XYZ file of C-alpha atoms in Angstrom:
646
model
C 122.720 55.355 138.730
C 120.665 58.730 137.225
C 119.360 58.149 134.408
C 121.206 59.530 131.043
C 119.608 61.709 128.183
C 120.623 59.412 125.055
C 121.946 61.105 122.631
C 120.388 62.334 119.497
C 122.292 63.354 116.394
C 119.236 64.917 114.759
C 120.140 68.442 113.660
C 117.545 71.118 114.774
C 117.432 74.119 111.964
C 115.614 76.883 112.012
C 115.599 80.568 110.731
C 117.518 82.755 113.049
C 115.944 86.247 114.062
C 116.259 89.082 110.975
C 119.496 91.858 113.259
C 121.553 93.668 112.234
C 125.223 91.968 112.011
C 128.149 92.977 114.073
C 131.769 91.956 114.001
C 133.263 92.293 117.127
C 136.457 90.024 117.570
C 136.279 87.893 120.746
C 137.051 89.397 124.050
C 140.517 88.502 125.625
C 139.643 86.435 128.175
C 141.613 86.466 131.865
C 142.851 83.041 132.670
C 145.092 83.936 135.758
C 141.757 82.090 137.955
C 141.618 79.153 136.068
C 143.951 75.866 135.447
C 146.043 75.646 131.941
C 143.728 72.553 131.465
C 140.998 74.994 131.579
C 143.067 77.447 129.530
C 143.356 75.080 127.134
C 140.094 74.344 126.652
C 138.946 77.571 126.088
C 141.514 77.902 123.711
C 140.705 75.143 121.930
C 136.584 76.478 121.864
C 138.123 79.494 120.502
C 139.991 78.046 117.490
C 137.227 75.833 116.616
C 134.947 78.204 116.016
C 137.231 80.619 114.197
C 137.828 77.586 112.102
C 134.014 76.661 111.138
C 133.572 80.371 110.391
C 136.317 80.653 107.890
C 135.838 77.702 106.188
C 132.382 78.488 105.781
C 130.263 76.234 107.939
C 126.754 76.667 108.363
C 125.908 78.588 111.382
C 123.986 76.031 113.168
C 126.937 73.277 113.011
C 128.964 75.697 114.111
C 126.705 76.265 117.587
C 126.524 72.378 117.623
C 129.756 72.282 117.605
C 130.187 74.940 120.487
C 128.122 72.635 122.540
C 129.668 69.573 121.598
C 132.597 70.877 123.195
C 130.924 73.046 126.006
C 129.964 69.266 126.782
C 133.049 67.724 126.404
C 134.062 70.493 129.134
C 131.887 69.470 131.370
C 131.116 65.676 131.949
C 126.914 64.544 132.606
C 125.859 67.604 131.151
C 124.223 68.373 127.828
C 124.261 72.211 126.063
C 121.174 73.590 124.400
C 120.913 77.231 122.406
C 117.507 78.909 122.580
C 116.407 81.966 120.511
C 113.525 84.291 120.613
C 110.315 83.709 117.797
C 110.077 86.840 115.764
C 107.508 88.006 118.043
C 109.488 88.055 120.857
C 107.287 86.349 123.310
C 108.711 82.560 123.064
C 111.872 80.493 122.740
C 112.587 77.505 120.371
C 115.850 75.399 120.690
C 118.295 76.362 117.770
C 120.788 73.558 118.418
C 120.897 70.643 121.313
C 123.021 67.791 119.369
C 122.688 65.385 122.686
C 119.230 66.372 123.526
C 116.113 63.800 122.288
C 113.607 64.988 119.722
C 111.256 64.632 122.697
C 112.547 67.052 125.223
C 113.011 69.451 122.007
C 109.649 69.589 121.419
C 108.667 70.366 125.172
C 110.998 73.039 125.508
C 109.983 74.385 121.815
C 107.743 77.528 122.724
C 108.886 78.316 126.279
C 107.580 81.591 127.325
C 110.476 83.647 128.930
C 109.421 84.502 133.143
C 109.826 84.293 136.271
C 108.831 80.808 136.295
C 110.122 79.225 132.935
C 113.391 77.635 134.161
C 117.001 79.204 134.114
C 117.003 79.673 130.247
C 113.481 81.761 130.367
C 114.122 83.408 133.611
C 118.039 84.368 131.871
C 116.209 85.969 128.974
C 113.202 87.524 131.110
C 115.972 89.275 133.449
C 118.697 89.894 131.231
C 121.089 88.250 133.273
C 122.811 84.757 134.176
C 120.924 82.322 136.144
C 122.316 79.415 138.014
C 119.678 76.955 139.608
C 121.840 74.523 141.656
C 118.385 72.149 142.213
C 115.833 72.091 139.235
C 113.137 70.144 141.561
C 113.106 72.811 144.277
C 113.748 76.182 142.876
C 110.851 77.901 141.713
C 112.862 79.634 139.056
C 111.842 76.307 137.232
C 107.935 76.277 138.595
C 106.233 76.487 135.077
C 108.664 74.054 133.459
C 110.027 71.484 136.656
C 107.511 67.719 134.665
C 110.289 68.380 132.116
C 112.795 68.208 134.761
C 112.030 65.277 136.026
C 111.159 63.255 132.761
C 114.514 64.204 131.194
C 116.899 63.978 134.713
C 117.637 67.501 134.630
C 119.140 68.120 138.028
C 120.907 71.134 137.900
C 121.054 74.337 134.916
C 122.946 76.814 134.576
C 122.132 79.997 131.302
C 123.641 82.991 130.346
C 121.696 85.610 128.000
C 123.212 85.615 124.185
C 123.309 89.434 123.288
C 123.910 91.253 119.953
C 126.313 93.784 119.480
C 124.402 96.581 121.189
C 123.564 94.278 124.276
C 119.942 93.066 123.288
C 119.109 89.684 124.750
C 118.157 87.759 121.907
C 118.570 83.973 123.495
C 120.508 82.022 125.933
C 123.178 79.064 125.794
C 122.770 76.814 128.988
C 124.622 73.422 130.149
C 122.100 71.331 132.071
C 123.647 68.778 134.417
C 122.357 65.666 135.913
C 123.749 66.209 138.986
C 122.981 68.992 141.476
C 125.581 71.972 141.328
C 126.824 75.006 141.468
C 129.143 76.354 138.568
C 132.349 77.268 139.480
C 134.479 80.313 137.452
C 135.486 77.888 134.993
C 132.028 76.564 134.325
C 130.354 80.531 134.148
C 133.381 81.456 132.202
C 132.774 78.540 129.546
C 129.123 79.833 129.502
C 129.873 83.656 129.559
C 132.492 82.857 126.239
C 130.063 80.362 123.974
C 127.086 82.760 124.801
C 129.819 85.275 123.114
C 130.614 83.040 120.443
C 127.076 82.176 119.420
C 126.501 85.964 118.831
C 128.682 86.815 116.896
C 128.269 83.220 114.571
C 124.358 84.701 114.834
C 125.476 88.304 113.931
C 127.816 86.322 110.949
C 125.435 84.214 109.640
C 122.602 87.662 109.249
C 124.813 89.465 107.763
C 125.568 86.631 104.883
C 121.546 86.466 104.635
C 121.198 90.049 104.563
C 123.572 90.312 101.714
C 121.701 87.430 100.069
C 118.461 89.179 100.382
C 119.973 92.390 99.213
C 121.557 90.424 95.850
C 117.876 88.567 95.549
C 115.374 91.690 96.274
C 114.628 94.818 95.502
C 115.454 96.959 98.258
C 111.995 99.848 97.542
C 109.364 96.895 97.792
C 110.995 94.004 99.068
C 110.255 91.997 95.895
C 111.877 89.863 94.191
C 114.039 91.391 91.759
C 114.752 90.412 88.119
C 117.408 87.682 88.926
C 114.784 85.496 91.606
C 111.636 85.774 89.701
C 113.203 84.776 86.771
C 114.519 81.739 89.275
C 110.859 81.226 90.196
C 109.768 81.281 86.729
C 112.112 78.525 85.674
C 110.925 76.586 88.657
C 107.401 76.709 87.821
C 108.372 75.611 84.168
C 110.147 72.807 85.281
C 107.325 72.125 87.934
C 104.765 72.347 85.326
C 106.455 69.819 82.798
C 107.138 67.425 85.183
C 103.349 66.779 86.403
C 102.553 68.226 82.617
C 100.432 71.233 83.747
C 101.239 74.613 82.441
C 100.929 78.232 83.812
C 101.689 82.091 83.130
C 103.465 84.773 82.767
C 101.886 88.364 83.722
C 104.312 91.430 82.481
C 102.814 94.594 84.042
C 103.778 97.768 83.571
C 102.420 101.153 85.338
C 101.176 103.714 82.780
C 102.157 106.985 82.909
C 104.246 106.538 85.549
C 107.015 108.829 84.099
C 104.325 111.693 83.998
C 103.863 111.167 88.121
C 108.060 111.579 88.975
C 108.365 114.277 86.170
C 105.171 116.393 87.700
C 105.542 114.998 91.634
C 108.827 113.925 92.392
C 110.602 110.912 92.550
C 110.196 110.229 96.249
C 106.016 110.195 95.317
C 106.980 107.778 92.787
C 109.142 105.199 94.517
C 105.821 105.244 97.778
C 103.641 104.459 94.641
C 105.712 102.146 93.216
C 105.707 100.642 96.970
C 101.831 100.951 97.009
C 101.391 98.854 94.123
C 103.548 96.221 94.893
C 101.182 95.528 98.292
C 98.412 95.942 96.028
C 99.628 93.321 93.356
C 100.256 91.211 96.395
C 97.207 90.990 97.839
C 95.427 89.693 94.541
C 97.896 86.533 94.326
C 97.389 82.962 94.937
C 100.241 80.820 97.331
C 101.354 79.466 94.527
C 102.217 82.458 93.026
C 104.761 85.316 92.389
C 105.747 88.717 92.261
C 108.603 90.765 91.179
C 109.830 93.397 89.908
C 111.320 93.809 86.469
C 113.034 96.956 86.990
C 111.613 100.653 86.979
C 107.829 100.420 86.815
C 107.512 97.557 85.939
C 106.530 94.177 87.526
C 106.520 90.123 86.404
C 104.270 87.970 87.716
C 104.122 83.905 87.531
C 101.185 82.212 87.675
C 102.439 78.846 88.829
C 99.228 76.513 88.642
C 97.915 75.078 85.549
C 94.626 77.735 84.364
C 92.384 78.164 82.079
C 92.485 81.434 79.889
C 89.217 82.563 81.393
C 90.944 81.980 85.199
C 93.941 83.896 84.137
C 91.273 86.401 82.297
C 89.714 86.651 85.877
C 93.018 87.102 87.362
C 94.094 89.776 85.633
C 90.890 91.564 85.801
C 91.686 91.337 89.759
C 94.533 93.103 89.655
C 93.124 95.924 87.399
C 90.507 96.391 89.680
C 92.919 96.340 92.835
C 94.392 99.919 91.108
C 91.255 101.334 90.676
C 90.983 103.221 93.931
C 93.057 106.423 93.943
C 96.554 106.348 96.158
C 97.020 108.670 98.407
C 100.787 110.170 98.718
C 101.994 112.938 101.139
C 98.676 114.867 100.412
C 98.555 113.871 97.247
C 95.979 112.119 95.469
C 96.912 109.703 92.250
C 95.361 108.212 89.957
C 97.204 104.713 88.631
C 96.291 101.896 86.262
C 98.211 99.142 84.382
C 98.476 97.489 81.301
C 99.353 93.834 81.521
C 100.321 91.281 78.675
C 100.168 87.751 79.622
C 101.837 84.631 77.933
C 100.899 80.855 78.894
C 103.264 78.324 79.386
C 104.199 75.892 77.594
C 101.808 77.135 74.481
C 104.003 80.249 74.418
C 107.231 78.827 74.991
C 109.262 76.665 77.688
C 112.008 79.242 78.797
C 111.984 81.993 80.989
C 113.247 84.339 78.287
C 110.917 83.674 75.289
C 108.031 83.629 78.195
C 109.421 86.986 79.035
C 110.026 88.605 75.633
C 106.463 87.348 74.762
C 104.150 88.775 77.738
C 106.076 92.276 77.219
C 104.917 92.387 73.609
C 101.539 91.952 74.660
C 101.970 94.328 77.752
C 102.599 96.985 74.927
C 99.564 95.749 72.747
C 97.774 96.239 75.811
C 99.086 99.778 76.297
C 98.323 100.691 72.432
C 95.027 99.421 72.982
C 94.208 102.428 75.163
C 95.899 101.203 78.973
C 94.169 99.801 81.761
C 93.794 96.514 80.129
C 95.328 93.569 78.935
C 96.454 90.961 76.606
C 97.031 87.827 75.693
C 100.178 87.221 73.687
C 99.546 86.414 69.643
C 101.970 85.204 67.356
C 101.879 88.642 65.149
C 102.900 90.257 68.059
C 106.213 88.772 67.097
C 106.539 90.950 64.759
C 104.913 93.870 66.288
C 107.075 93.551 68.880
C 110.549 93.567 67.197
C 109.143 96.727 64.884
C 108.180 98.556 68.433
C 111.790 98.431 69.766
C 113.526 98.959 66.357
C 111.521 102.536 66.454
C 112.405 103.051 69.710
C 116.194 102.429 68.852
C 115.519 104.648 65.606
C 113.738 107.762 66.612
C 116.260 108.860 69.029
C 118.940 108.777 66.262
C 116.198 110.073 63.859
C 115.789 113.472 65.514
C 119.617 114.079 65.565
C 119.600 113.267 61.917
C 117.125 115.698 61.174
C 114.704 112.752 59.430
C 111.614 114.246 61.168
C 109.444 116.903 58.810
C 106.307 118.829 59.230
C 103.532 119.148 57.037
C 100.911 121.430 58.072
C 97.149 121.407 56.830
C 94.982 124.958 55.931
C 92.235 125.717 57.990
C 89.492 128.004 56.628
C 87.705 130.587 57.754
C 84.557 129.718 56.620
C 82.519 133.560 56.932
C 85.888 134.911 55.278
C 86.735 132.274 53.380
C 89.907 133.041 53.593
C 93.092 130.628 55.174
C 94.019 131.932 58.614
C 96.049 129.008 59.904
C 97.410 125.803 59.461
C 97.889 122.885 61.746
C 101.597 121.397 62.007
C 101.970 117.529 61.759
C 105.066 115.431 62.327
C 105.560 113.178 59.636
C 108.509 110.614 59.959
C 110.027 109.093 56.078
C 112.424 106.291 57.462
C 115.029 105.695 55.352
C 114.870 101.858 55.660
C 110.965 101.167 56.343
C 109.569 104.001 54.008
C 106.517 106.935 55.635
C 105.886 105.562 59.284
C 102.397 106.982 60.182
C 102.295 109.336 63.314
C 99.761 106.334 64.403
C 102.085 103.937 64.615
C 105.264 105.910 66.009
C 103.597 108.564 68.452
C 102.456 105.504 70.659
C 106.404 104.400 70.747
C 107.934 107.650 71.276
C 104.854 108.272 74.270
C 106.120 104.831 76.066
C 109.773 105.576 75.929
C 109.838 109.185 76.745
C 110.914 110.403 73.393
C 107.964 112.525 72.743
C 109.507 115.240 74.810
C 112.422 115.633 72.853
C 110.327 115.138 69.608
C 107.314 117.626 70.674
C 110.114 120.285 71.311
C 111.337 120.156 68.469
C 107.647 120.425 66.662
C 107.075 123.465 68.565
C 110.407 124.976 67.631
C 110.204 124.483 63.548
C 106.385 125.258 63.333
C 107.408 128.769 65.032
C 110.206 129.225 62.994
C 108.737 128.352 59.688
C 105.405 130.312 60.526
C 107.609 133.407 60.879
C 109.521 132.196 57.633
C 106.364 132.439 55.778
C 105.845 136.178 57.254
C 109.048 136.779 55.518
C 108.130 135.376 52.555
C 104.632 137.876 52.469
C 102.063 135.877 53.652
C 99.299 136.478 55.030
C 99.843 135.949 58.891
C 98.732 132.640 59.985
C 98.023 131.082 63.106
C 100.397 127.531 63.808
C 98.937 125.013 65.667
C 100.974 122.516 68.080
C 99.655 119.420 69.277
C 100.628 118.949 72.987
C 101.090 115.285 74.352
C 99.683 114.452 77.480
C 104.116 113.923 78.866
C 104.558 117.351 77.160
C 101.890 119.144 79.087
C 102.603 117.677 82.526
C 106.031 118.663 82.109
C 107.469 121.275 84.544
C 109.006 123.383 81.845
C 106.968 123.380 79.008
C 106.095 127.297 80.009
C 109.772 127.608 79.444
C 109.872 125.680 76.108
C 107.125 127.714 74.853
C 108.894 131.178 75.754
C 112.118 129.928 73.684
C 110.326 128.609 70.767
C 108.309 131.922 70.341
C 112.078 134.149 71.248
C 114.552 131.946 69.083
C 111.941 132.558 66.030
C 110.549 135.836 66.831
C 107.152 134.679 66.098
C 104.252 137.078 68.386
C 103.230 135.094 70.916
C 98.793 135.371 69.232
C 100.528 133.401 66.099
C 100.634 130.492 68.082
C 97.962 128.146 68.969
C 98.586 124.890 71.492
C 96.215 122.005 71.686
C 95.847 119.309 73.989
C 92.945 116.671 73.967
C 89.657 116.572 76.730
C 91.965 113.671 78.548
C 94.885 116.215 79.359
C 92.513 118.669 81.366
C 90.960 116.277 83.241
C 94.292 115.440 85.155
C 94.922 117.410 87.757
C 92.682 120.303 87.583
C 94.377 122.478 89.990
C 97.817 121.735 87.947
C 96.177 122.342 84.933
C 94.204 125.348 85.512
C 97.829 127.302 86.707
C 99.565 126.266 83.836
C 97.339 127.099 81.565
C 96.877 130.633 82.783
C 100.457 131.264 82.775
C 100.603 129.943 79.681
C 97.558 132.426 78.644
C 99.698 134.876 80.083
C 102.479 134.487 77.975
C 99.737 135.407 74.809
C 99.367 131.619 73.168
C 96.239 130.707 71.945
C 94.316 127.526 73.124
C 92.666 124.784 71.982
C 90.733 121.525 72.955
C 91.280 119.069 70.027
C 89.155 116.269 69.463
C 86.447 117.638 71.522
C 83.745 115.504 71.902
C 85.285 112.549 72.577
C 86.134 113.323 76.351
C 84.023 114.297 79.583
C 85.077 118.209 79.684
C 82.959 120.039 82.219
C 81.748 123.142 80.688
C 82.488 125.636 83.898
C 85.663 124.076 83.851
C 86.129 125.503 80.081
C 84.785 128.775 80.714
C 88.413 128.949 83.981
C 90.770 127.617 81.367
C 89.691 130.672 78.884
C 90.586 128.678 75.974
C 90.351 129.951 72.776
C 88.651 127.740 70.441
C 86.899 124.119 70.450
C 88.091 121.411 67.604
C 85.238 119.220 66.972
C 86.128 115.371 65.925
C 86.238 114.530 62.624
C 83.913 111.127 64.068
C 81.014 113.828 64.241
C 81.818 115.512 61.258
C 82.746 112.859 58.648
C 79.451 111.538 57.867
C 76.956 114.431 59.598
C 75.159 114.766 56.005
C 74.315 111.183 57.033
C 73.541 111.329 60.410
C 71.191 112.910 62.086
C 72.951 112.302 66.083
C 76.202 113.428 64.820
C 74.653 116.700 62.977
C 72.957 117.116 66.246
C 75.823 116.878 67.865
C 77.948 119.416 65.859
C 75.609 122.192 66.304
C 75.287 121.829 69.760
C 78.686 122.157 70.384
C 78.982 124.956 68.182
C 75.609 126.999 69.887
C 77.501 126.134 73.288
C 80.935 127.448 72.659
C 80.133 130.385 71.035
C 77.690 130.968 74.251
C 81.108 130.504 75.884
C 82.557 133.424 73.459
C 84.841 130.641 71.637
C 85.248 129.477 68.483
C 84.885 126.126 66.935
C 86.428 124.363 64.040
C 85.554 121.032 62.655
C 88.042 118.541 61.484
C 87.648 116.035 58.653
C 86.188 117.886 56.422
C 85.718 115.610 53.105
C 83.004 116.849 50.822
C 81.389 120.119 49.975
C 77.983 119.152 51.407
C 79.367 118.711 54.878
C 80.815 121.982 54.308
C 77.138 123.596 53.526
C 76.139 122.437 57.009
C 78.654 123.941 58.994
C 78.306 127.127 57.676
C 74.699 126.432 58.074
C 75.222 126.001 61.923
C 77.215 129.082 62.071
C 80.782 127.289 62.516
C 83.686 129.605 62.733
C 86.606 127.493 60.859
C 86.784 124.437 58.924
C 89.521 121.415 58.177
C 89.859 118.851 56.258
C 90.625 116.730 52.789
C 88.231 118.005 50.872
C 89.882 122.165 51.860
C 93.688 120.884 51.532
C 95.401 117.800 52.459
C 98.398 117.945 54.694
C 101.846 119.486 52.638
C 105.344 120.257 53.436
C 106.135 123.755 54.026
C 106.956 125.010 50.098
C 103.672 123.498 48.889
C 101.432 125.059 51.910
C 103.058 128.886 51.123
C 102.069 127.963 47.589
C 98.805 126.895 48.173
C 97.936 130.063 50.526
C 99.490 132.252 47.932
C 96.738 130.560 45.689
C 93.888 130.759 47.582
C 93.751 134.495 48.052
C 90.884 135.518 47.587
C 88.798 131.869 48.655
C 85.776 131.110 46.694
C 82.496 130.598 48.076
C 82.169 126.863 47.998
C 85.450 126.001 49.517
C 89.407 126.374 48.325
């Protein structure tokens, strides 16, 4: 009596190959060569398996229970499904309900070939394979101990295909007796290999969906739905063995500046960049997502110290510190992160949320590229921050936004030649906002655009107003945000500003900080020129407090230098900053420009500059900043200027 294989209930499950799904109905099947027995019991494989799928069944049951009945079809045999690894280059058995664990685990990692018995050779040639004698056929050379230690007399496999005819597996029935399958036998085979593919196809298309609804599709992260999952789960994890962890909210600066100047195609492959980069600086315990546009969440599942998560954090700064290169293009990218610690922070996924992007933003205000640690006064910092970004976008359409603008004098003339405009914002609930505190805001949420437009369009209109009014004709000057300048049409909002107020284009003065011009270069240069071209004046404000390469002034042919007001304030006291302030002033005018100095607070500072030969002069101590009516007053005044100031 041959020996049986006993069998073994134990479920085998595994992850089924990543395809693409199909849904092909199952092939009529001709039954004219077989009995209505045999009919029947196709049939009846048939139905079963349209009835797992609809009520849901887990794919592998469902094979199981394809060879449960292939089985059942065929007495002293036993069915087996085999898949391809990933890689392609070996098998492992998906589902075998009446083979032992042992024999799995022999046949687990079957290379397919000539040699590796009727399932490898079906999957190595594409093709059905019937091996009437296991111990003599040298089909089964590589494979024939396993054979003989599990009575394996006989096997007969047919290839499992997808849709477009790629072998991806095989189903086989292995008998214990030595035969040769007759048509009912290879059609049994030929119709569960059928049926397996499209449960396989089913079952990756219902994972593929579940990816989809769980990832994002640009870098294959998490999206906001699973990492908040994840988060909860290291909470919970953390309480339990009462550890802790944290949250890292990350958010790319600037990144609106890189899809308004390159594109958003350049954006999403940095976005994508990024992502691998954040990846590689992670622990196994850890996670990434991402939050939604640029930015990303991570959790820190393990129990650290602040100076571990310090050193974390650092690691990711660090991993953006190399330039990206795009299509050709080379960026430059950086992040500011705000991190909150669980449970000191809070015990939910929201608050823990909430809390690291209020410190992300701290981080941001800070300068960028760095990060923080959540505090509870950033609470409150936090809830002011998005009531101004909810307020300034209705505050420009109600017209709450003023400008005041601030003399500057010529100090050989001593006479007022121009004035610099400055936004000033009076809410009507929270009183005077400084531009400190709301520029930042409207900078992170893109409202600065709509806001600097408008500054450029009422400082050209009321500098004409003034002409009207018989003024002397003074020079406005704009400030520029970095978002402003980058923009692709800021030529074009220049033209309408100086057309819609009929202002000549040398009335008009733009500045932009050392930081601007040293983005870009190339980009720079050609805007500037055509902006040159258009007849603007130009400025570098706060100069001094930058890196500006002086042959790189000299292409830009800008028109005048601003020195800080941190040089200027206290250069009575200070020999550096003095030293400072007439350098710059001997090296523009080498340059053929002129220089100004801000913060001008007391007379004696004033002596200096005109000491060092400095063309124009700013500050308290000359004229505060005034609305409009005050500022035509005060130039009406001033003409002619005294010697010792206005």
């Amino acid at each position: 009596m041959p020996r049986r294989l006993r069998h073994n209930a134990q479920h085998r499950r595994a992850a089924t190959m990543n395809r693409s799904a199909f849904d092909n109905p199952i092939d009529p099947v001709e039954y004219t060569a077989l009995s209505a027995q045999e009919q029947e019991r196709v049939i009846q494989l048939q139905q079963t398996v349209l009835e797992d799928v609809a009520l849901g069944k887990d794919h592998i049951q469902v094979i199981e229970d394809i060879c449960r009945l292939a089985e059942s079809a065929v007495p002293d045999s036993v069915a087996s499904c085999m898949l391809l690894n990933d890689d392609g280059a070996s098998l492992y058995v998906l589902a075998a309900p009446s083979i032992p664990a042992p024999a799995i685990a022999r046949l687990d990692g079957l290379r397919p070939g000539p040699g590796g018995g009727s399932c490898g050779n079906a999957v190595f040639r594409a093709q059905p394979v019937f091996v009437e004698n296991t111990l003599t056929d040298p089909r089964w050379c590589d494979i024939r101990q396993i054979a003989v230690d599990f009575n394996i007399n006989a096997c007969w496999s047919m290839p499992i295909r997808t849709a477009g005819g790629k072998v991806i597996g095989s189903f086989a029935l292995s008998s214990f007796e030595h035969r040769q399958p007759g048509i009912f036998h290879r059609k049994l085979l030929e119709i569960s290999a059928h049926l397996i593919g499209i449960v396989l196809a089913r079952q990756a298309s219902e994972a593929r969906i579940a990816y989809l609804a769980s990832h994002d599709t640009l870098t294959g992260l998490p999206n906001r739905t699973l990492i908040r999952d994840r988060l909860e789960q290291a909470i919970a994890r953390a309480r339990h063995a009462r550890g802790g962890g944290a949250v890292v909210f990350l958010d790319l600066d600037n990144f609106k500046l890189v899809n308004d100047t390159l594109g958003h195609t350049l954006g999403d492959a940095l976005l994508a960049q990024t992502a691998e980069r954040l990846g590689a600086c992670l622990q196994q315990a850890d996670s990434l997502g991402r939050q939604g546009g640029d930015e990303f969440l991570i959790v820190l599942a393990d129990a650290r110290t602040p100076e571990a998560i310090s050193a974390q954090a650092e690691r990711m700064l660090d991993a953006m510190q190399a330039p990206f290169r795009i299509d050709g293009h080379v960026v430059a990218a950086s992040l500011s992160l705000g991190i909150a610690a669980f449970p000191a922070d809070g015990a939910d996924p929201d608050t823990l949320i909430r809390k690291a992007d209020a410190a992300m933003y701290h981080a941001k205000d800070a300068g960028r590229n760095t990060y923080r640690f959540f505090t509870e006064r950033m609470n409150h910092d936090s809830a002011e921050h998005l009531k101004l970004r909810t307020d300034m976008r209705r505050a420009l359409d109600a017209q709450e936004f003023i400008l005041h603008y601030q003399p500057q004098l010529d100090l050989a003339r001593n006479a007022i030649v121009g004035v610099e405009a400055l936004i000033r914002w009076p809410h009507p609930e929270l009183g005077p906002i400084p531009p400190a505190r709301f520029i930042p805001v409207a900078e992170s949420c893109g409202a600065i655009v709509p806001i600097g437009e408008w500054v450029l369009r009422e400082a050209c209109r009321q500098a004409a107003a003034w002409d009207a009014l018989g003024l002397p004709p003074l020079v406005v000057a704009v400030n520029l945000s970095a978002v402003q300048f980058r923009r692709g049409d800021l030529e074009a909002t220049v033209e309408r500003a100086l057309a819609d107020s009929g202002l000549a284009p040398e009335r008009l003065e733009l500045e932009l900080t050392e930081s601007i011009l040293l983005q870009d270069t190339a980009h720079m240069l050609q805007l500037v020129q055509r902006l040159k071209a258009l007849g603007v004046k130009l400025s570098i404000d706060d100069f001094g407090t930058g890196y500006s390469n002086l042959a790189y002034l000299r292409q830009l042919a800008v028109d005048r230098l601003k020195i800080d007001q941190s040089f200027v304030r206290d250069m009575t006291h200070n020999a550096d900053n003095a030293s400072i302030v007439r350098a710059v002033v001997q090296m523009a005018h080498s340059l053929h420009l002129r220089v100004l100095a801000e913060g001008v607070e007391d007379a004696s500072v004033l002596d200096r500059l005109r000491a060092f030969g400095c063309d124009e002069a700013q500050g308290y101590h000359l004229a505060r900043p005034m609305d409009a009516a005050a500022c035509a007053a005060f130039v009406q005044q001033a003409r002619p200027a005294t010697a010792s100031g206005i």
